[in-house]
């Protein structure tokens, strides 16, 4: 029987805390349809973002973090004009 989600425990490489993440069936399907058999999910966590690489079986295949940047986003019109 296929479950609608899978829980994975990931150790954050930045702050070393353990994070419990629910991986939905749509994420597993995305990994299955990928040429590499992997996909990446982003989880906001303690002031940074945890990027978790997930395989077609719903298992973690690696994790890294990126900083959250609060910046003004400029809208650029087609053709490069603001």
PDB file of N, CA and C in Angstrom:
ATOM      1  N   UNK A   1       0.839  -1.179   0.000  1.00  0.00           N
ATOM      2  CA  UNK A   1       0.000   0.000   0.000  1.00  0.00           C
ATOM      3  C   UNK A   1       0.887   1.245   0.000  1.00  0.00           C
ATOM      4  N   UNK A   2       0.617   2.165  -0.907  1.00  0.00           N
ATOM      5  CA  UNK A   2       1.376   3.416  -0.969  1.00  0.00           C
ATOM      6  C   UNK A   2       0.777   4.424   0.006  1.00  0.00           C
ATOM      7  N   UNK A   3       1.641   5.064   0.743  1.00  0.00           N
ATOM      8  CA  UNK A   3       1.194   6.081   1.690  1.00  0.00           C
ATOM      9  C   UNK A   3       1.205   7.441   1.009  1.00  0.00           C
ATOM     10  N   UNK A   4       0.308   8.356   1.410  1.00  0.00           N
ATOM     11  CA  UNK A   4       0.246   9.669   0.765  1.00  0.00           C
ATOM     12  C   UNK A   4       1.441  10.556   1.104  1.00  0.00           C
ATOM     13  N   UNK A   5       2.220  10.191   2.118  1.00  0.00           N
ATOM     14  CA  UNK A   5       3.412  10.961   2.465  1.00  0.00           C
ATOM     15  C   UNK A   5       4.397  10.069   3.211  1.00  0.00           C
ATOM     16  N   UNK A   6       5.607  10.570   3.302  1.00  0.00           N
ATOM     17  CA  UNK A   6       6.656   9.857   4.027  1.00  0.00           C
ATOM     18  C   UNK A   6       7.327  10.863   4.953  1.00  0.00           C
ATOM     19  N   UNK A   7       7.578  10.489   6.184  1.00  0.00           N
ATOM     20  CA  UNK A   7       8.284  11.361   7.120  1.00  0.00           C
ATOM     21  C   UNK A   7       9.770  11.024   7.081  1.00  0.00           C
ATOM     22  N   UNK A   8      10.588  12.057   6.901  1.00  0.00           N
ATOM     23  CA  UNK A   8      12.030  11.848   6.949  1.00  0.00           C
ATOM     24  C   UNK A   8      12.626  12.779   7.999  1.00  0.00           C
ATOM     25  N   UNK A   9      13.655  12.306   8.651  1.00  0.00           N
ATOM     26  CA  UNK A   9      14.362  13.082   9.669  1.00  0.00           C
ATOM     27  C   UNK A   9      15.681  13.530   9.044  1.00  0.00           C
ATOM     28  N   UNK A  10      15.896  14.848   9.048  1.00  0.00           N
ATOM     29  CA  UNK A  10      17.082  15.422   8.414  1.00  0.00           C
ATOM     30  C   UNK A  10      17.845  16.239   9.447  1.00  0.00           C
ATOM     31  N   UNK A  11      19.158  16.057   9.502  1.00  0.00           N
ATOM     32  CA  UNK A  11      19.992  16.874  10.385  1.00  0.00           C
ATOM     33  C   UNK A  11      20.436  18.104   9.600  1.00  0.00           C
ATOM     34  N   UNK A  12      20.120  19.274  10.128  1.00  0.00           N
ATOM     35  CA  UNK A  12      20.470  20.523   9.465  1.00  0.00           C
ATOM     36  C   UNK A  12      21.986  20.715   9.526  1.00  0.00           C
ATOM     37  N   UNK A  13      22.641  20.883   8.365  1.00  0.00           N
ATOM     38  CA  UNK A  13      24.088  21.056   8.379  1.00  0.00           C
ATOM     39  C   UNK A  13      24.550  22.401   8.952  1.00  0.00           C
ATOM     40  N   UNK A  14      23.655  23.372   9.057  1.00  0.00           N
ATOM     41  CA  UNK A  14      24.042  24.679   9.591  1.00  0.00           C
ATOM     42  C   UNK A  14      23.934  24.733  11.110  1.00  0.00           C
ATOM     43  N   UNK A  15      22.790  24.320  11.655  1.00  0.00           N
ATOM     44  CA  UNK A  15      22.573  24.477  13.102  1.00  0.00           C
ATOM     45  C   UNK A  15      22.560  23.141  13.852  1.00  0.00           C
ATOM     46  N   UNK A  16      22.706  22.044  13.131  1.00  0.00           N
ATOM     47  CA  UNK A  16      22.785  20.684  13.691  1.00  0.00           C
ATOM     48  C   UNK A  16      21.503  20.182  14.347  1.00  0.00           C
ATOM     49  N   UNK A  17      20.400  20.909  14.216  1.00  0.00           N
ATOM     50  CA  UNK A  17      19.150  20.404  14.784  1.00  0.00           C
ATOM     51  C   UNK A  17      18.527  19.386  13.833  1.00  0.00           C
ATOM     52  N   UNK A  18      17.723  18.489  14.390  1.00  0.00           N
ATOM     53  CA  UNK A  18      17.018  17.512  13.572  1.00  0.00           C
ATOM     54  C   UNK A  18      15.659  18.067  13.198  1.00  0.00           C
ATOM     55  N   UNK A  19      15.319  17.924  11.924  1.00  0.00           N
ATOM     56  CA  UNK A  19      14.065  18.442  11.395  1.00  0.00           C
ATOM     57  C   UNK A  19      13.276  17.266  10.842  1.00  0.00           C
ATOM     58  N   UNK A  20      12.014  17.159  11.227  1.00  0.00           N
ATOM     59  CA  UNK A  20      11.130  16.121  10.713  1.00  0.00           C
ATOM     60  C   UNK A  20      10.334  16.734   9.568  1.00  0.00           C
ATOM     61  N   UNK A  21      10.462  16.142   8.382  1.00  0.00           N
ATOM     62  CA  UNK A  21       9.856  16.706   7.180  1.00  0.00           C
ATOM     63  C   UNK A  21       8.909  15.687   6.558  1.00  0.00           C
ATOM     64  N   UNK A  22       7.717  16.146   6.199  1.00  0.00           N
ATOM     65  CA  UNK A  22       6.738  15.313   5.512  1.00  0.00           C
ATOM     66  C   UNK A  22       6.947  15.455   4.006  1.00  0.00           C
ATOM     67  N   UNK A  23       7.238  14.340   3.346  1.00  0.00           N
ATOM     68  CA  UNK A  23       7.448  14.326   1.899  1.00  0.00           C
ATOM     69  C   UNK A  23       6.200  13.736   1.260  1.00  0.00           C
ATOM     70  N   UNK A  24       5.486  14.555   0.509  1.00  0.00           N
ATOM     71  CA  UNK A  24       4.249  14.115  -0.121  1.00  0.00           C
ATOM     72  C   UNK A  24       4.483  13.282  -1.370  1.00  0.00           C
ATOM     73  N   UNK A  25       3.454  12.592  -1.784  1.00  0.00           N
ATOM     74  CA  UNK A  25       3.535  11.741  -2.968  1.00  0.00           C
ATOM     75  C   UNK A  25       3.914  12.540  -4.208  1.00  0.00           C
ATOM     76  N   UNK A  26       3.489  13.813  -4.289  1.00  0.00           N
ATOM     77  CA  UNK A  26       3.829  14.630  -5.461  1.00  0.00           C
ATOM     78  C   UNK A  26       5.332  14.871  -5.556  1.00  0.00           C
ATOM     79  N   UNK A  27       6.017  14.955  -4.422  1.00  0.00           N
ATOM     80  CA  UNK A  27       7.477  15.125  -4.423  1.00  0.00           C
ATOM     81  C   UNK A  27       8.142  13.842  -4.918  1.00  0.00           C
ATOM     82  N   UNK A  28       7.657  12.704  -4.462  1.00  0.00           N
ATOM     83  CA  UNK A  28       8.203  11.419  -4.902  1.00  0.00           C
ATOM     84  C   UNK A  28       7.975  11.231  -6.400  1.00  0.00           C
ATOM     85  N   UNK A  29       6.801  11.600  -6.888  1.00  0.00           N
ATOM     86  CA  UNK A  29       6.516  11.502  -8.325  1.00  0.00           C
ATOM     87  C   UNK A  29       7.423  12.431  -9.131  1.00  0.00           C
ATOM     88  N   UNK A  30       7.701  13.615  -8.588  1.00  0.00           N
ATOM     89  CA  UNK A  30       8.608  14.554  -9.261  1.00  0.00           C
ATOM     90  C   UNK A  30      10.006  13.945  -9.378  1.00  0.00           C
ATOM     91  N   UNK A  31      10.469  13.290  -8.327  1.00  0.00           N
ATOM     92  CA  UNK A  31      11.774  12.626  -8.366  1.00  0.00           C
ATOM     93  C   UNK A  31      11.766  11.475  -9.369  1.00  0.00           C
ATOM     94  N   UNK A  32      10.693  10.709  -9.398  1.00  0.00           N
ATOM     95  CA  UNK A  32      10.596   9.583 -10.338  1.00  0.00           C
ATOM     96  C   UNK A  32      10.627  10.043 -11.790  1.00  0.00           C
ATOM     97  N   UNK A  33      10.046  11.197 -12.064  1.00  0.00           N
ATOM     98  CA  UNK A  33      10.004  11.686 -13.446  1.00  0.00           C
ATOM     99  C   UNK A  33      11.260  12.467 -13.834  1.00  0.00           C
ATOM    100  N   UNK A  34      12.137  12.706 -12.883  1.00  0.00           N
ATOM    101  CA  UNK A  34      13.380  13.430 -13.146  1.00  0.00           C
ATOM    102  C   UNK A  34      14.417  12.497 -13.772  1.00  0.00           C
ATOM    103  N   UNK A  35      15.226  12.991 -14.714  1.00  0.00           N
ATOM    104  CA  UNK A  35      16.269  12.149 -15.314  1.00  0.00           C
ATOM    105  C   UNK A  35      17.286  11.632 -14.290  1.00  0.00           C
ATOM    106  N   UNK A  36      17.485  12.370 -13.214  1.00  0.00           N
ATOM    107  CA  UNK A  36      18.444  11.963 -12.183  1.00  0.00           C
ATOM    108  C   UNK A  36      17.816  11.090 -11.106  1.00  0.00           C
ATOM    109  N   UNK A  37      16.484  11.028 -11.074  1.00  0.00           N
ATOM    110  CA  UNK A  37      15.794  10.289 -10.023  1.00  0.00           C
ATOM    111  C   UNK A  37      15.771  11.038  -8.704  1.00  0.00           C
ATOM    112  N   UNK A  38      16.064  12.346  -8.755  1.00  0.00           N
ATOM    113  CA  UNK A  38      16.103  13.182  -7.554  1.00  0.00           C
ATOM    114  C   UNK A  38      15.299  14.453  -7.758  1.00  0.00           C
ATOM    115  N   UNK A  39      14.858  15.022  -6.662  1.00  0.00           N
ATOM    116  CA  UNK A  39      14.277  16.360  -6.662  1.00  0.00           C
ATOM    117  C   UNK A  39      14.731  17.036  -5.369  1.00  0.00           C
ATOM    118  N   UNK A  40      14.493  18.332  -5.276  1.00  0.00           N
ATOM    119  CA  UNK A  40      14.904  19.083  -4.092  1.00  0.00           C
ATOM    120  C   UNK A  40      13.709  19.829  -3.531  1.00  0.00           C
ATOM    121  N   UNK A  41      13.555  19.783  -2.222  1.00  0.00           N
ATOM    122  CA  UNK A  41      12.511  20.549  -1.548  1.00  0.00           C
ATOM    123  C   UNK A  41      13.175  21.576  -0.641  1.00  0.00           C
ATOM    124  N   UNK A  42      12.523  22.721  -0.486  1.00  0.00           N
ATOM    125  CA  UNK A  42      13.040  23.803   0.350  1.00  0.00           C
ATOM    126  C   UNK A  42      12.162  23.935   1.587  1.00  0.00           C
ATOM    127  N   UNK A  43      12.790  23.923   2.751  1.00  0.00           N
ATOM    128  CA  UNK A  43      12.072  24.004   4.019  1.00  0.00           C
ATOM    129  C   UNK A  43      12.626  25.179   4.826  1.00  0.00           C
ATOM    130  N   UNK A  44      11.836  26.269   4.998  1.00  0.00           N
ATOM    131  CA  UNK A  44      12.294  27.364   5.862  1.00  0.00           C
ATOM    132  C   UNK A  44      12.492  26.832   7.280  1.00  0.00           C
ATOM    133  N   UNK A  45      13.627  27.234   7.896  1.00  0.00           N
ATOM    134  CA  UNK A  45      13.985  26.620   9.174  1.00  0.00           C
ATOM    135  C   UNK A  45      14.941  27.535   9.940  1.00  0.00           C
ATOM    136  N   UNK A  46      14.524  28.027  11.081  1.00  0.00           N
ATOM    137  CA  UNK A  46      15.378  28.776  12.011  1.00  0.00           C
ATOM    138  C   UNK A  46      16.214  29.877  11.362  1.00  0.00           C
ATOM    139  N   UNK A  47      15.603  30.695  10.516  1.00  0.00           N
ATOM    140  CA  UNK A  47      16.306  31.819   9.913  1.00  0.00           C
ATOM    141  C   UNK A  47      17.101  31.490   8.665  1.00  0.00           C
ATOM    142  N   UNK A  48      17.007  30.256   8.199  1.00  0.00           N
ATOM    143  CA  UNK A  48      17.640  29.869   6.943  1.00  0.00           C
ATOM    144  C   UNK A  48      16.729  28.857   6.244  1.00  0.00           C
ATOM    145  N   UNK A  49      17.136  28.403   5.069  1.00  0.00           N
ATOM    146  CA  UNK A  49      16.322  27.450   4.317  1.00  0.00           C
ATOM    147  C   UNK A  49      17.114  26.157   4.169  1.00  0.00           C
ATOM    148  N   UNK A  50      16.473  25.061   4.511  1.00  0.00           N
ATOM    149  CA  UNK A  50      17.069  23.738   4.383  1.00  0.00           C
ATOM    150  C   UNK A  50      16.650  23.167   3.030  1.00  0.00           C
ATOM    151  N   UNK A  51      17.625  22.887   2.164  1.00  0.00           N
ATOM    152  CA  UNK A  51      17.360  22.265   0.865  1.00  0.00           C
ATOM    153  C   UNK A  51      17.641  20.776   1.007  1.00  0.00           C
ATOM    154  N   UNK A  52      16.618  19.964   0.770  1.00  0.00           N
ATOM    155  CA  UNK A  52      16.743  18.517   0.960  1.00  0.00           C
ATOM    156  C   UNK A  52      16.587  17.827  -0.389  1.00  0.00           C
ATOM    157  N   UNK A  53      17.587  17.035  -0.761  1.00  0.00           N
ATOM    158  CA  UNK A  53      17.539  16.264  -1.998  1.00  0.00           C
ATOM    159  C   UNK A  53      16.853  14.936  -1.677  1.00  0.00           C
ATOM    160  N   UNK A  54      15.799  14.636  -2.430  1.00  0.00           N
ATOM    161  CA  UNK A  54      14.958  13.466  -2.165  1.00  0.00           C
ATOM    162  C   UNK A  54      14.966  12.567  -3.394  1.00  0.00           C
ATOM    163  N   UNK A  55      15.112  11.248  -3.180  1.00  0.00           N
ATOM    164  CA  UNK A  55      15.108  10.318  -4.302  1.00  0.00           C
ATOM    165  C   UNK A  55      13.702   9.791  -4.595  1.00  0.00           C
ATOM    166  N   UNK A  56      13.606   8.938  -5.597  1.00  0.00           N
ATOM    167  CA  UNK A  56      12.317   8.425  -6.060  1.00  0.00           C
ATOM    168  C   UNK A  56      11.639   7.494  -5.058  1.00  0.00           C
ATOM    169  N   UNK A  57      12.346   7.096  -4.001  1.00  0.00           N
ATOM    170  CA  UNK A  57      11.752   6.285  -2.936  1.00  0.00           C
ATOM    171  C   UNK A  57      11.379   7.121  -1.720  1.00  0.00           C
ATOM    172  N   UNK A  58      11.588   8.437  -1.813  1.00  0.00           N
ATOM    173  CA  UNK A  58      11.256   9.324  -0.705  1.00  0.00           C
ATOM    174  C   UNK A  58      12.325   9.409   0.362  1.00  0.00           C
ATOM    175  N   UNK A  59      13.542   8.961   0.044  1.00  0.00           N
ATOM    176  CA  UNK A  59      14.644   9.012   1.002  1.00  0.00           C
ATOM    177  C   UNK A  59      15.498  10.253   0.775  1.00  0.00           C
ATOM    178  N   UNK A  60      16.063  10.765   1.855  1.00  0.00           N
ATOM    179  CA  UNK A  60      16.982  11.902   1.755  1.00  0.00           C
ATOM    180  C   UNK A  60      18.289  11.443   1.118  1.00  0.00           C
ATOM    181  N   UNK A  61      18.786  12.226   0.170  1.00  0.00           N
ATOM    182  CA  UNK A  61      20.062  11.925  -0.481  1.00  0.00           C
ATOM    183  C   UNK A  61      21.081  13.028  -0.262  1.00  0.00           C
ATOM    184  N   UNK A  62      20.759  13.948   0.624  1.00  0.00           N
ATOM    185  CA  UNK A  62      21.681  15.029   0.950  1.00  0.00           C
ATOM    186  C   UNK A  62      20.896  16.258   1.349  1.00  0.00           C
ATOM    187  N   UNK A  63      21.588  17.163   2.027  1.00  0.00           N
ATOM    188  CA  UNK A  63      20.940  18.401   2.452  1.00  0.00           C
ATOM    189  C   UNK A  63      21.980  19.503   2.526  1.00  0.00           C
ATOM    190  N   UNK A  64      21.553  20.718   2.257  1.00  0.00           N
ATOM    191  CA  UNK A  64      22.401  21.884   2.433  1.00  0.00           C
ATOM    192  C   UNK A  64      21.510  23.044   2.821  1.00  0.00           C
ATOM    193  N   UNK A  65      22.107  24.138   3.233  1.00  0.00           N
ATOM    194  CA  UNK A  65      21.318  25.299   3.630  1.00  0.00           C
ATOM    195  C   UNK A  65      21.695  26.497   2.785  1.00  0.00           C
ATOM    196  N   UNK A  66      20.747  27.414   2.682  1.00  0.00           N
ATOM    197  CA  UNK A  66      20.983  28.712   2.049  1.00  0.00           C
ATOM    198  C   UNK A  66      20.395  29.775   2.959  1.00  0.00           C
ATOM    199  N   UNK A  67      20.945  30.975   2.843  1.00  0.00           N
ATOM    200  CA  UNK A  67      20.467  32.092   3.656  1.00  0.00           C
ATOM    201  C   UNK A  67      19.194  32.672   3.070  1.00  0.00           C
ATOM    202  N   UNK A  68      18.376  33.234   3.937  1.00  0.00           N
ATOM    203  CA  UNK A  68      17.197  33.974   3.500  1.00  0.00           C
ATOM    204  C   UNK A  68      17.631  35.423   3.337  1.00  0.00           C
ATOM    205  N   UNK A  69      17.389  35.984   2.162  1.00  0.00           N
ATOM    206  CA  UNK A  69      17.757  37.367   1.892  1.00  0.00           C
ATOM    207  C   UNK A  69      16.484  38.176   1.737  1.00  0.00           C
ATOM    208  N   UNK A  70      16.386  39.228   2.509  1.00  0.00           N
ATOM    209  CA  UNK A  70      15.242  40.123   2.405  1.00  0.00           C
ATOM    210  C   UNK A  70      15.671  41.294   1.536  1.00  0.00           C
ATOM    211  N   UNK A  71      15.213  41.298   0.299  1.00  0.00           N
ATOM    212  CA  UNK A  71      15.632  42.324  -0.648  1.00  0.00           C
ATOM    213  C   UNK A  71      14.435  42.797  -1.450  1.00  0.00           C
ATOM    214  N   UNK A  72      14.534  44.010  -1.928  1.00  0.00           N
ATOM    215  CA  UNK A  72      13.492  44.556  -2.785  1.00  0.00           C
ATOM    216  C   UNK A  72      13.598  43.893  -4.151  1.00  0.00           C
ATOM    217  N   UNK A  73      12.476  43.450  -4.665  1.00  0.00           N
ATOM    218  CA  UNK A  73      12.448  42.826  -5.979  1.00  0.00           C
ATOM    219  C   UNK A  73      11.961  43.859  -6.976  1.00  0.00           C
ATOM    220  N   UNK A  74      12.794  44.143  -7.966  1.00  0.00           N
ATOM    221  CA  UNK A  74      12.430  45.111  -8.991  1.00  0.00           C
ATOM    222  C   UNK A  74      11.695  44.402 -10.113  1.00  0.00           C
ATOM    223  N   UNK A  75      10.627  44.997 -10.567  1.00  0.00           N
ATOM    224  CA  UNK A  75       9.890  44.451 -11.695  1.00  0.00           C
ATOM    225  C   UNK A  75      10.496  45.008 -12.974  1.00  0.00           C
ATOM    226  N   UNK A  76      10.858  44.145 -13.885  1.00  0.00           N
ATOM    227  CA  UNK A  76      11.439  44.566 -15.149  1.00  0.00           C
ATOM    228  C   UNK A  76      10.464  44.198 -16.255  1.00  0.00           C
ATOM    229  N   UNK A  77      10.141  45.194 -17.069  1.00  0.00           N
ATOM    230  CA  UNK A  77       9.213  44.974 -18.177  1.00  0.00           C
ATOM    231  C   UNK A  77       9.916  44.185 -19.281  1.00  0.00           C
ATOM    232  N   UNK A  78       9.152  43.476 -20.114  1.00  0.00           N
ATOM    233  CA  UNK A  78       9.756  42.780 -21.257  1.00  0.00           C
ATOM    234  C   UNK A  78      10.563  43.771 -22.091  1.00  0.00           C
ATOM    235  N   UNK A  79      11.714  43.346 -22.556  1.00  0.00           N
ATOM    236  CA  UNK A  79      12.574  44.231 -23.331  1.00  0.00           C
ATOM    237  C   UNK A  79      13.574  44.968 -22.455  1.00  0.00           C
ATOM    238  N   UNK A  80      13.542  44.741 -21.132  1.00  0.00           N
ATOM    239  CA  UNK A  80      14.523  45.321 -20.238  1.00  0.00           C
ATOM    240  C   UNK A  80      14.200  46.693 -19.704  1.00  0.00           C
ATOM    241  N   UNK A  81      13.012  47.211 -19.948  1.00  0.00           N
ATOM    242  CA  UNK A  81      12.652  48.537 -19.434  1.00  0.00           C
ATOM    243  C   UNK A  81      11.915  48.393 -18.113  1.00  0.00           C
ATOM    244  N   UNK A  82      12.194  49.313 -17.187  1.00  0.00           N
ATOM    245  CA  UNK A  82      11.494  49.288 -15.893  1.00  0.00           C
ATOM    246  C   UNK A  82      10.213  50.073 -15.959  1.00  0.00           C
TER     247      UNK A  82
END
